[in-house]
Amino acid sequence: MSETLQAVRGMNDILPEDTPAWEYFEQTVAKWLRAYGYRNIRTPVLERTELFVRSIGEVTDIVEKEMYSFVDALNGETLTLRPEGTAACVRAVLQHNLLYPGPQRLAYAGPMFRHERPQKGRYRQFHQVGVEALGFAGPDVDVEHIAMCARLWKALGLDGIRLQINTLGGPVARARYRGRLTQYLEAHQDHLDEDARRRLHTNPLRVLDTKNSHLAAVVAGAPRLLDDLEPESLAHFEQLQEMIRALGLEFEVNPRLVRGLDYYNLTVFEWITDRLGAQSAVCAGGRYDGLVAQLGGKPQPACGFAMGVERLLALMQDAGQVAAPWRPEIYLAHSGEGAQAHALRVVEQMRDQGLSAVLHCGGGSFKSQMKKADASGALFALIVGEEEARAGKVSLKPLREGGEQVSLDAGEAARRILAARPADAR
Ligand code: ATP
Ligand code: MG
């Protein structure tokens, strides 16, 4: 016998027993996005590698070592499985001229791919939900994003997710800061790891973002961008904080919160938890006023955020937020000469009424079929034997709450099953 094949490492099957939690999450997210007026955009999973190199930047973990890239053998194009959603969203907006009528609120969801070391909360295929607001200068829309996140955590029944914010200022302050930071890091070269030493001259801000806890002391002693901002940037940051307070939300200013690329500016934020071990970030966002121009568009301010779905689902599970397993309303058992054709008509009639009905397939005795009906979790069994087929009826048997089996017209059976639905499902 040949060996059974396994999924690619770090890429997970989401099995039927887990999908109710995902569906609950997706439905909650869809409702939440509508509440804020964000419209769904869907872009391909595969893009030209150049898109990510130009938007994420060469000196980043993602572009340096995490991308699934390959050459299309048929036409020689270098392609990459998307590692994040912003680049493709902005590409699509520019390609289809979506900003022509004015600013846009957009949202996306789906699988992302990064070649990382798999561990709890860190996978090679994982899922994000992300939001982009294009054409708004903020800080009102920055706060909208923060309010959105807070509302979603609440809708999902999650607490203990803390908000950290920072500002990256504008290009002038950042260039000045880069100089100061480089000087500082050069003076502490001996305490840096290999990544940090390499980035010191290419992308020093990225050093502050290190996951190496041995660098904590060096990072803690580094100069702060926050201490040397342009007045406009400081005003933006202060207004942002005022508005967050006005919403009654708690936050912490973390001066080490950075993004290593020039088109990021002003607001950055992250939502973190202590309940997921090392994988503490559940959502990250901020402003990227330079990206639209970087990708060839007319300059437009923009901001957005992305959350990790697996990490949020893990938090929901920890919090005991378990979605009810799906079960059909009806299991239809049938046996005997002439019963099959009647059973097929009846089960389709049930679906006409909007009921969910599983038709027993594969034959077998009534006894074994009723066992399957019970195991399916169905609320009712419909039974079609020779007698029912002759009389044009069905037998209805409640499987969960007791009650007698009764012989009815199919239409009447459907009415009774519909009437037994909980009020919020009708
Ligand atoms: P991390 O610091 O954990 O590597 P990141 O800065 O690379 O995160 P972003 O690119 O900002 O993450 O992506 C937004 C969110 O997506 C993260 O906050 C996290 O919740 C989730 N995420 C990122 N990478 C992974 C992954 N490999 N597996 C699962 N979730 C992930
Ligand atoms: Mg990462």
Short mmCIF file of C-alpha atoms and ligand atoms in Angstrom, two decimals:
data_model
loop_
_atom_site.label_atom_id
_atom_site.label_comp_id
_atom_site.label_asym_id
_atom_site.label_seq_id
_atom_site.Cartn_x
_atom_site.Cartn_y
_atom_site.Cartn_z
CA MET A 1 0.00 0.00 0.00
CA SER A 2 1.33 3.45 -0.75
CA GLU A 3 1.96 5.95 2.02
CA THR A 4 -0.85 8.45 2.71
CA LEU A 5 0.07 12.02 1.87
CA GLN A 6 0.17 14.78 4.46
CA ALA A 7 -0.59 18.48 4.10
CA VAL A 8 2.35 20.85 3.63
CA ARG A 9 3.99 21.68 6.98
CA GLY A 10 2.48 24.72 8.68
CA MET A 11 -0.65 24.56 6.50
CA ASN A 12 -3.75 23.35 8.30
CA ASP A 13 -6.91 21.56 7.33
CA ILE A 14 -9.89 23.13 9.01
CA LEU A 15 -12.09 20.15 9.77
CA PRO A 16 -15.90 20.07 9.92
CA GLU A 17 -15.90 20.09 13.70
CA ASP A 18 -13.95 23.37 13.63
CA THR A 19 -15.77 25.14 10.82
CA PRO A 20 -18.75 26.28 12.95
CA ALA A 21 -16.34 28.50 14.92
CA TRP A 22 -14.94 29.90 11.66
CA GLU A 23 -18.42 30.48 10.25
CA TYR A 24 -19.51 32.22 13.42
CA PHE A 25 -16.41 34.42 13.20
CA GLU A 26 -17.01 35.19 9.51
CA GLN A 27 -20.66 36.07 10.08
CA THR A 28 -19.77 38.34 13.00
CA VAL A 29 -17.11 40.04 10.87
CA ALA A 30 -19.47 40.55 7.91
CA LYS A 31 -22.06 42.22 10.16
CA TRP A 32 -19.38 44.32 11.84
CA LEU A 33 -17.96 45.58 8.52
CA ARG A 34 -21.42 46.63 7.39
CA ALA A 35 -21.91 48.51 10.65
CA TYR A 36 -18.97 50.73 9.64
CA GLY A 37 -19.66 50.93 5.92
CA TYR A 38 -16.69 48.88 4.68
CA ARG A 39 -17.14 47.06 1.36
CA ASN A 40 -15.59 43.70 0.59
CA ILE A 41 -12.84 43.43 -2.03
CA ARG A 42 -11.39 40.10 -3.24
CA THR A 43 -8.05 39.94 -4.97
CA PRO A 44 -6.12 36.92 -6.31
CA VAL A 45 -4.03 34.81 -3.93
CA LEU A 46 -1.16 35.02 -6.42
CA GLU A 47 0.52 38.29 -7.46
CA ARG A 48 3.72 39.34 -9.19
CA THR A 49 6.58 39.14 -6.68
CA GLU A 50 7.50 42.70 -7.55
CA LEU A 51 4.29 43.98 -5.95
CA PHE A 52 5.36 42.75 -2.53
CA VAL A 53 8.98 43.77 -2.94
CA ARG A 54 7.87 47.29 -3.84
CA SER A 55 5.24 47.57 -1.12
CA ILE A 56 6.53 45.56 1.83
CA GLY A 57 10.15 46.47 1.21
CA GLU A 58 13.28 44.42 0.66
CA VAL A 59 14.70 44.68 4.16
CA THR A 60 11.83 43.01 5.99
CA ASP A 61 11.31 39.53 7.42
CA ILE A 62 8.58 38.90 4.88
CA VAL A 63 10.53 39.78 1.74
CA GLU A 64 13.91 38.54 3.00
CA LYS A 65 12.84 35.09 4.08
CA GLU A 66 9.12 34.41 4.32
CA MET A 67 7.70 34.60 0.79
CA TYR A 68 6.54 31.61 -1.22
CA SER A 69 7.87 32.70 -4.60
CA PHE A 70 8.36 30.72 -7.77
CA VAL A 71 8.89 31.17 -11.45
CA ASP A 72 5.88 30.28 -13.58
CA ALA A 73 7.44 27.66 -15.83
CA LEU A 74 5.06 28.52 -18.67
CA ASN A 75 5.88 32.19 -19.06
CA GLY A 76 8.84 32.92 -16.81
CA GLU A 77 6.97 35.36 -14.53
CA THR A 78 8.09 35.49 -10.92
CA LEU A 79 5.04 35.09 -8.71
CA THR A 80 4.38 35.02 -4.98
CA LEU A 81 1.57 33.69 -2.82
CA ARG A 82 0.34 36.78 -1.01
CA PRO A 83 1.92 37.19 2.45
CA GLU A 84 -0.47 40.02 3.40
CA GLY A 85 -3.43 41.89 1.97
CA THR A 86 -2.64 45.60 1.73
CA ALA A 87 -0.40 45.48 -1.34
CA ALA A 88 -2.94 43.67 -3.50
CA CYS A 89 -5.75 45.87 -2.24
CA VAL A 90 -3.89 49.04 -3.21
CA ARG A 91 -2.87 47.49 -6.53
CA ALA A 92 -6.50 46.67 -7.33
CA VAL A 93 -7.65 50.14 -6.28
CA LEU A 94 -5.13 51.73 -8.66
CA GLN A 95 -5.73 49.26 -11.49
CA HIS A 96 -9.49 49.89 -11.39
CA ASN A 97 -9.27 53.58 -10.52
CA LEU A 98 -11.49 53.07 -7.46
CA LEU A 99 -10.45 56.36 -5.87
CA TYR A 100 -11.74 58.41 -8.79
CA PRO A 101 -15.15 59.06 -7.18
CA GLY A 102 -13.55 59.72 -3.79
CA PRO A 103 -12.17 57.99 -0.69
CA GLN A 104 -12.94 54.31 -0.16
CA ARG A 105 -13.52 52.05 2.82
CA LEU A 106 -12.55 48.51 1.86
CA ALA A 107 -12.14 45.17 3.60
CA TYR A 108 -10.69 41.80 2.67
CA ALA A 109 -10.36 38.37 4.22
CA GLY A 110 -8.57 35.20 3.30
CA PRO A 111 -5.50 33.01 3.48
CA MET A 112 -1.99 34.50 3.58
CA PHE A 113 1.28 32.61 3.14
CA ARG A 114 4.57 33.09 4.98
CA HIS A 115 7.42 30.62 5.26
CA GLU A 116 7.93 30.89 9.03
CA ARG A 117 8.76 28.33 11.69
CA PRO A 118 5.37 26.80 12.51
CA GLN A 119 4.29 26.89 16.16
CA LYS A 120 1.12 27.62 18.09
CA GLY A 121 -0.40 30.77 16.59
CA ARG A 122 2.16 30.90 13.76
CA TYR A 123 1.48 29.03 10.56
CA ARG A 124 2.64 29.04 6.95
CA GLN A 125 -0.89 29.40 5.69
CA PHE A 126 -2.93 31.57 8.02
CA HIS A 127 -5.91 33.86 7.64
CA GLN A 128 -6.34 37.58 8.00
CA VAL A 129 -9.24 39.97 7.98
CA GLY A 130 -8.08 43.43 7.00
CA VAL A 131 -9.49 46.87 6.46
CA GLU A 132 -8.14 49.75 4.37
CA ALA A 133 -9.40 53.33 4.31
CA LEU A 134 -7.97 55.07 1.26
CA GLY A 135 -8.07 58.79 0.64
CA PHE A 136 -8.60 59.88 4.26
CA ALA A 137 -5.90 61.88 6.05
CA GLY A 138 -7.07 61.19 9.61
CA PRO A 139 -6.83 61.18 12.53
CA ASP A 140 -10.63 60.70 12.59
CA VAL A 141 -10.43 57.60 10.42
CA ASP A 142 -7.47 56.25 12.44
CA VAL A 143 -9.74 56.38 15.48
CA GLU A 144 -12.54 54.76 13.52
CA HIS A 145 -10.23 51.78 12.99
CA ILE A 146 -9.40 51.56 16.65
CA ALA A 147 -13.09 51.79 17.60
CA MET A 148 -13.86 49.08 15.05
CA CYS A 149 -11.36 46.69 16.60
CA ALA A 150 -12.65 47.34 20.11
CA ARG A 151 -16.20 46.64 18.96
CA LEU A 152 -15.19 43.42 17.24
CA TRP A 153 -13.39 42.05 20.32
CA LYS A 154 -16.56 42.72 22.28
CA ALA A 155 -18.82 41.09 19.69
CA LEU A 156 -16.57 38.01 19.79
CA GLY A 157 -16.77 37.88 23.58
CA LEU A 158 -13.07 38.67 24.04
CA ASP A 159 -11.49 40.75 26.74
CA GLY A 160 -7.91 41.26 27.80
CA ILE A 161 -6.79 42.51 24.37
CA ARG A 162 -4.74 45.62 25.04
CA LEU A 163 -4.22 48.55 22.68
CA GLN A 164 -0.77 50.04 22.11
CA ILE A 165 -0.25 53.08 19.93
CA ASN A 166 2.65 55.12 18.66
CA THR A 167 3.44 57.66 15.97
CA LEU A 168 6.08 57.41 13.28
CA GLY A 169 5.93 61.12 12.52
CA GLY A 170 6.57 62.47 9.05
CA PRO A 171 9.49 61.91 6.65
CA VAL A 172 11.66 64.71 8.02
CA ALA A 173 11.51 63.63 11.65
CA ARG A 174 11.97 60.03 10.63
CA ALA A 175 15.09 60.76 8.58
CA ARG A 176 16.50 62.65 11.55
CA TYR A 177 15.58 59.80 13.85
CA ARG A 178 17.12 57.20 11.58
CA GLY A 179 20.45 59.02 11.94
CA ARG A 180 20.24 59.15 15.71
CA LEU A 181 19.16 55.52 15.96
CA THR A 182 21.94 54.32 13.65
CA GLN A 183 24.51 56.14 15.75
CA TYR A 184 23.13 54.58 18.91
CA LEU A 185 23.02 51.07 17.45
CA GLU A 186 26.56 51.40 16.08
CA ALA A 187 27.71 52.22 19.57
CA HIS A 188 26.05 49.00 20.79
CA GLN A 189 27.11 46.76 17.88
CA ASP A 190 28.55 44.12 20.20
CA HIS A 191 25.14 43.48 21.72
CA LEU A 192 23.31 43.07 18.41
CA ASP A 193 22.47 39.80 16.71
CA GLU A 194 23.27 39.04 13.08
CA ASP A 195 19.91 40.31 11.74
CA ALA A 196 20.20 43.55 13.66
CA ARG A 197 23.77 44.17 12.56
CA ARG A 198 22.77 43.71 8.95
CA ARG A 199 19.75 46.00 9.31
CA LEU A 200 21.63 48.64 11.19
CA HIS A 201 22.57 50.35 7.94
CA THR A 202 19.70 49.26 5.69
CA ASN A 203 16.65 49.56 7.96
CA PRO A 204 17.54 50.50 11.54
CA LEU A 205 13.91 51.03 12.64
CA ARG A 206 13.34 47.36 12.00
CA VAL A 207 15.85 46.54 14.75
CA LEU A 208 13.37 47.90 17.32
CA ASP A 209 10.89 45.32 16.04
CA THR A 210 13.15 42.37 16.88
CA LYS A 211 11.73 39.18 18.42
CA ASN A 212 15.11 38.39 20.02
CA SER A 213 14.66 38.93 23.77
CA HIS A 214 18.45 39.27 24.20
CA LEU A 215 18.17 42.62 22.46
CA ALA A 216 15.56 43.92 24.89
CA ALA A 217 18.00 46.05 26.89
CA VAL A 218 19.57 47.66 23.79
CA VAL A 219 16.13 48.37 22.35
CA ALA A 220 14.87 49.81 25.65
CA GLY A 221 17.78 52.26 25.78
CA ALA A 222 17.40 53.45 22.19
CA PRO A 223 16.43 57.05 21.45
CA ARG A 224 12.70 57.60 20.83
CA LEU A 225 11.20 59.02 17.65
CA LEU A 226 8.40 60.39 19.83
CA ASP A 227 10.82 62.87 21.44
CA ASP A 228 11.65 64.65 18.21
CA LEU A 229 8.48 65.01 16.13
CA GLU A 230 7.35 67.74 13.74
CA PRO A 231 4.60 69.94 15.29
CA GLU A 232 1.96 68.66 12.79
CA SER A 233 2.76 65.06 13.65
CA LEU A 234 2.57 65.78 17.33
CA ALA A 235 -0.82 67.46 16.82
CA HIS A 236 -2.09 64.44 14.86
CA PHE A 237 -0.93 62.12 17.63
CA GLU A 238 -2.48 64.24 20.36
CA GLN A 239 -5.81 64.46 18.56
CA LEU A 240 -5.73 60.73 18.08
CA GLN A 241 -5.26 60.14 21.79
CA GLU A 242 -7.98 62.64 22.67
CA MET A 243 -10.46 60.86 20.42
CA ILE A 244 -9.55 57.43 21.77
CA ARG A 245 -10.15 58.75 25.28
CA ALA A 246 -13.45 60.28 24.18
CA LEU A 247 -14.54 56.79 23.15
CA GLY A 248 -13.70 55.57 26.63
CA LEU A 249 -11.04 53.15 25.39
CA GLU A 250 -7.86 52.36 27.26
CA PHE A 251 -4.49 52.43 25.53
CA GLU A 252 -0.81 52.60 26.18
CA VAL A 253 1.78 54.60 24.21
CA ASN A 254 4.58 52.24 23.21
CA PRO A 255 7.44 54.30 21.75
CA ARG A 256 9.10 51.12 20.39
CA LEU A 257 6.16 50.23 18.18
CA VAL A 258 7.46 50.77 14.63
CA ARG A 259 7.17 49.84 11.00
CA GLY A 260 10.43 49.80 9.14
CA LEU A 261 9.36 51.39 5.88
CA ASP A 262 9.38 54.91 4.62
CA TYR A 263 5.81 55.01 3.41
CA TYR A 264 4.51 54.32 6.91
CA ASN A 265 3.92 57.46 8.89
CA LEU A 266 2.04 58.89 11.85
CA THR A 267 -0.31 56.44 13.55
CA VAL A 268 0.73 52.88 14.33
CA PHE A 269 -1.18 50.57 16.64
CA GLU A 270 -1.22 46.99 17.76
CA TRP A 271 -3.62 44.90 19.82
CA ILE A 272 -1.87 42.39 22.04
CA THR A 273 -2.79 39.71 24.52
CA ASP A 274 -0.94 37.80 27.23
CA ARG A 275 -2.96 34.67 26.57
CA LEU A 276 -1.26 33.31 23.47
CA GLY A 277 2.31 32.84 24.68
CA ALA A 278 4.93 34.29 22.36
CA GLN A 279 2.40 35.04 19.60
CA SER A 280 0.97 38.07 21.39
CA ALA A 281 -0.15 40.32 18.50
CA VAL A 282 -3.67 39.72 17.28
CA CYS A 283 -4.03 42.83 15.14
CA ALA A 284 -1.73 45.49 13.73
CA GLY A 285 -2.45 48.66 11.84
CA GLY A 286 -1.68 52.24 11.09
CA ARG A 287 -1.16 54.88 8.47
CA TYR A 288 0.75 54.43 5.20
CA ASP A 289 0.34 57.73 3.38
CA GLY A 290 3.25 56.95 1.05
CA LEU A 291 2.18 53.57 -0.29
CA VAL A 292 -0.25 54.60 -3.02
CA ALA A 293 2.46 56.74 -4.66
CA GLN A 294 5.03 53.99 -4.08
CA LEU A 295 2.85 51.70 -6.20
CA GLY A 296 2.56 54.28 -8.96
CA GLY A 297 -0.65 56.08 -8.01
CA LYS A 298 -1.36 59.75 -7.42
CA PRO A 299 -0.42 60.34 -3.74
CA GLN A 300 -3.33 59.57 -1.41
CA PRO A 301 -3.36 59.23 2.35
CA ALA A 302 -4.35 55.81 3.62
CA CYS A 303 -4.52 53.64 6.70
CA GLY A 304 -5.62 50.18 7.65
CA PHE A 305 -5.15 47.17 9.85
CA ALA A 306 -5.07 43.38 9.67
CA MET A 307 -5.92 40.77 12.26
CA GLY A 308 -4.87 37.14 12.61
CA VAL A 309 -7.95 34.93 12.50
CA GLU A 310 -6.32 31.80 14.00
CA ARG A 311 -5.09 33.80 16.99
CA LEU A 312 -8.52 35.31 17.59
CA LEU A 313 -10.18 31.90 17.30
CA ALA A 314 -7.70 30.50 19.82
CA LEU A 315 -8.62 33.33 22.20
CA MET A 316 -12.32 32.62 21.69
CA GLN A 317 -11.78 28.97 22.48
CA ASP A 318 -9.82 29.87 25.61
CA ALA A 319 -12.66 32.14 26.67
CA GLY A 320 -15.10 29.25 26.29
CA GLN A 321 -16.82 30.84 23.28
CA VAL A 322 -17.75 27.61 21.56
CA ALA A 323 -19.98 27.68 18.48
CA ALA A 324 -22.80 25.14 18.45
CA PRO A 325 -22.07 22.27 16.06
CA TRP A 326 -24.15 22.26 12.92
CA ARG A 327 -26.92 19.69 12.65
CA PRO A 328 -29.60 19.06 10.07
CA GLU A 329 -33.26 19.58 10.91
CA ILE A 330 -34.37 16.40 9.19
CA TYR A 331 -32.97 12.93 8.51
CA LEU A 332 -35.10 11.03 6.05
CA ALA A 333 -35.15 7.25 6.37
CA HIS A 334 -36.83 5.13 3.71
CA SER A 335 -37.17 1.50 2.86
CA GLY A 336 -39.25 -0.74 0.69
CA GLU A 337 -40.59 -1.08 -2.78
CA GLY A 338 -41.78 2.22 -4.23
CA ALA A 339 -40.61 4.20 -1.20
CA GLN A 340 -37.47 5.58 -2.81
CA ALA A 341 -39.19 7.75 -5.43
CA HIS A 342 -41.60 9.13 -2.80
CA ALA A 343 -38.71 9.75 -0.38
CA LEU A 344 -36.83 11.74 -3.04
CA ARG A 345 -39.89 13.89 -3.70
CA VAL A 346 -40.52 14.46 0.01
CA VAL A 347 -36.95 15.44 0.83
CA GLU A 348 -36.90 17.96 -2.05
CA GLN A 349 -40.23 19.33 -0.80
CA MET A 350 -38.62 19.91 2.62
CA ARG A 351 -35.78 21.84 0.97
CA ASP A 352 -38.37 23.86 -0.98
CA GLN A 353 -39.60 25.01 2.44
CA GLY A 354 -36.07 26.11 3.42
CA LEU A 355 -35.47 23.16 5.73
CA SER A 356 -32.16 21.32 5.92
CA ALA A 357 -32.67 17.66 5.22
CA VAL A 358 -30.28 14.73 4.90
CA LEU A 359 -31.52 11.85 2.79
CA HIS A 360 -30.40 8.43 3.91
CA CYS A 361 -28.36 6.83 1.13
CA GLY A 362 -27.07 3.31 0.89
CA GLY A 363 -30.03 1.21 2.03
CA GLY A 364 -30.12 -0.88 5.20
CA SER A 365 -32.82 -1.71 7.74
CA PHE A 366 -35.03 0.95 9.33
CA LYS A 367 -33.33 0.20 12.63
CA SER A 368 -29.86 1.00 11.31
CA GLN A 369 -31.17 4.06 9.45
CA MET A 370 -32.75 5.39 12.66
CA LYS A 371 -29.40 4.96 14.41
CA LYS A 372 -27.81 7.11 11.71
CA ALA A 373 -30.62 9.63 12.06
CA ASP A 374 -29.88 9.90 15.75
CA ALA A 375 -26.12 10.18 15.22
CA SER A 376 -26.61 12.93 12.61
CA GLY A 377 -27.93 15.20 15.35
CA ALA A 378 -31.10 15.85 13.32
CA LEU A 379 -34.07 17.19 15.24
CA PHE A 380 -36.61 15.10 13.35
CA ALA A 381 -36.70 11.87 11.42
CA LEU A 382 -39.02 11.59 8.46
CA ILE A 383 -39.86 8.01 7.67
CA VAL A 384 -41.08 6.76 4.32
CA GLY A 385 -42.04 3.09 4.10
CA GLU A 386 -44.25 1.28 1.61
CA GLU A 387 -47.37 2.25 3.50
CA GLU A 388 -46.48 5.98 3.50
CA ALA A 389 -45.57 5.79 -0.18
CA ARG A 390 -48.94 4.26 -1.01
CA ALA A 391 -50.86 6.81 1.03
CA GLY A 392 -48.72 9.76 -0.15
CA LYS A 393 -47.77 10.58 3.45
CA VAL A 394 -44.70 10.66 5.71
CA SER A 395 -44.17 9.70 9.32
CA LEU A 396 -42.67 12.44 11.48
CA LYS A 397 -40.74 11.45 14.57
CA PRO A 398 -39.17 13.99 16.94
CA LEU A 399 -35.69 12.75 17.85
CA ARG A 400 -34.70 15.12 20.65
CA GLU A 401 -37.64 16.00 22.82
CA GLY A 402 -39.67 12.81 22.81
CA GLY A 403 -43.16 12.79 21.33
CA GLU A 404 -45.15 10.35 19.26
CA GLN A 405 -44.53 9.42 15.68
CA VAL A 406 -47.36 10.79 13.53
CA SER A 407 -48.39 10.20 9.93
CA LEU A 408 -48.92 13.42 7.96
CA ASP A 409 -48.94 15.07 4.54
CA ALA A 410 -45.45 16.24 3.65
CA GLY A 411 -46.66 19.85 3.70
CA GLU A 412 -48.02 19.52 7.22
CA ALA A 413 -44.80 17.80 8.37
CA ALA A 414 -42.76 20.74 7.01
CA ARG A 415 -45.03 23.24 8.81
CA ARG A 416 -44.58 21.42 12.13
CA ILE A 417 -40.80 21.27 11.75
CA LEU A 418 -40.64 24.97 10.86
CA ALA A 419 -42.84 25.80 13.87
CA ALA A 420 -40.37 23.96 16.13
CA ARG A 421 -37.50 26.25 15.06
CA PRO A 422 -36.20 28.61 17.71
CA ALA A 423 -37.70 32.10 17.19
CA ASP A 424 -34.38 33.66 16.07
CA ALA A 425 -33.94 31.08 13.30
CA ARG A 426 -37.35 31.59 11.71
P1 ATP B 1 4.30 38.71 14.26
O1 ATP B 1 5.03 39.81 14.99
O2 ATP B 1 3.49 37.82 15.18
O3 ATP B 1 5.18 37.96 13.30
P2 ATP B 1 3.59 40.42 12.09
O4 ATP B 1 4.05 41.75 12.53
O5 ATP B 1 4.42 39.65 11.13
O6 ATP B 1 3.25 39.48 13.37
P3 ATP B 1 1.42 41.49 10.55
O7 ATP B 1 2.13 41.36 9.26
O8 ATP B 1 1.22 42.82 11.16
O9 ATP B 1 2.09 40.49 11.59
O10 ATP B 1 -0.01 40.74 10.41
C1 ATP B 1 -1.15 41.08 11.18
C2 ATP B 1 -1.59 39.93 12.08
O11 ATP B 1 -1.60 38.69 11.40
C3 ATP B 1 -0.66 39.67 13.26
O12 ATP B 1 -0.93 40.56 14.31
C4 ATP B 1 -1.01 38.24 13.63
O13 ATP B 1 -2.18 38.20 14.44
C5 ATP B 1 -1.32 37.63 12.30
N1 ATP B 1 -0.19 36.82 11.80
C6 ATP B 1 0.95 37.27 11.22
N2 ATP B 1 1.75 36.25 10.85
C7 ATP B 1 1.09 35.11 11.20
C8 ATP B 1 1.38 33.70 11.08
N3 ATP B 1 2.48 33.27 10.49
N4 ATP B 1 0.47 32.82 11.58
C9 ATP B 1 -0.67 33.23 12.16
N5 ATP B 1 -1.01 34.54 12.29
C10 ATP B 1 -0.15 35.47 11.82
MG MG B 2 5.89 38.19 11.32
#
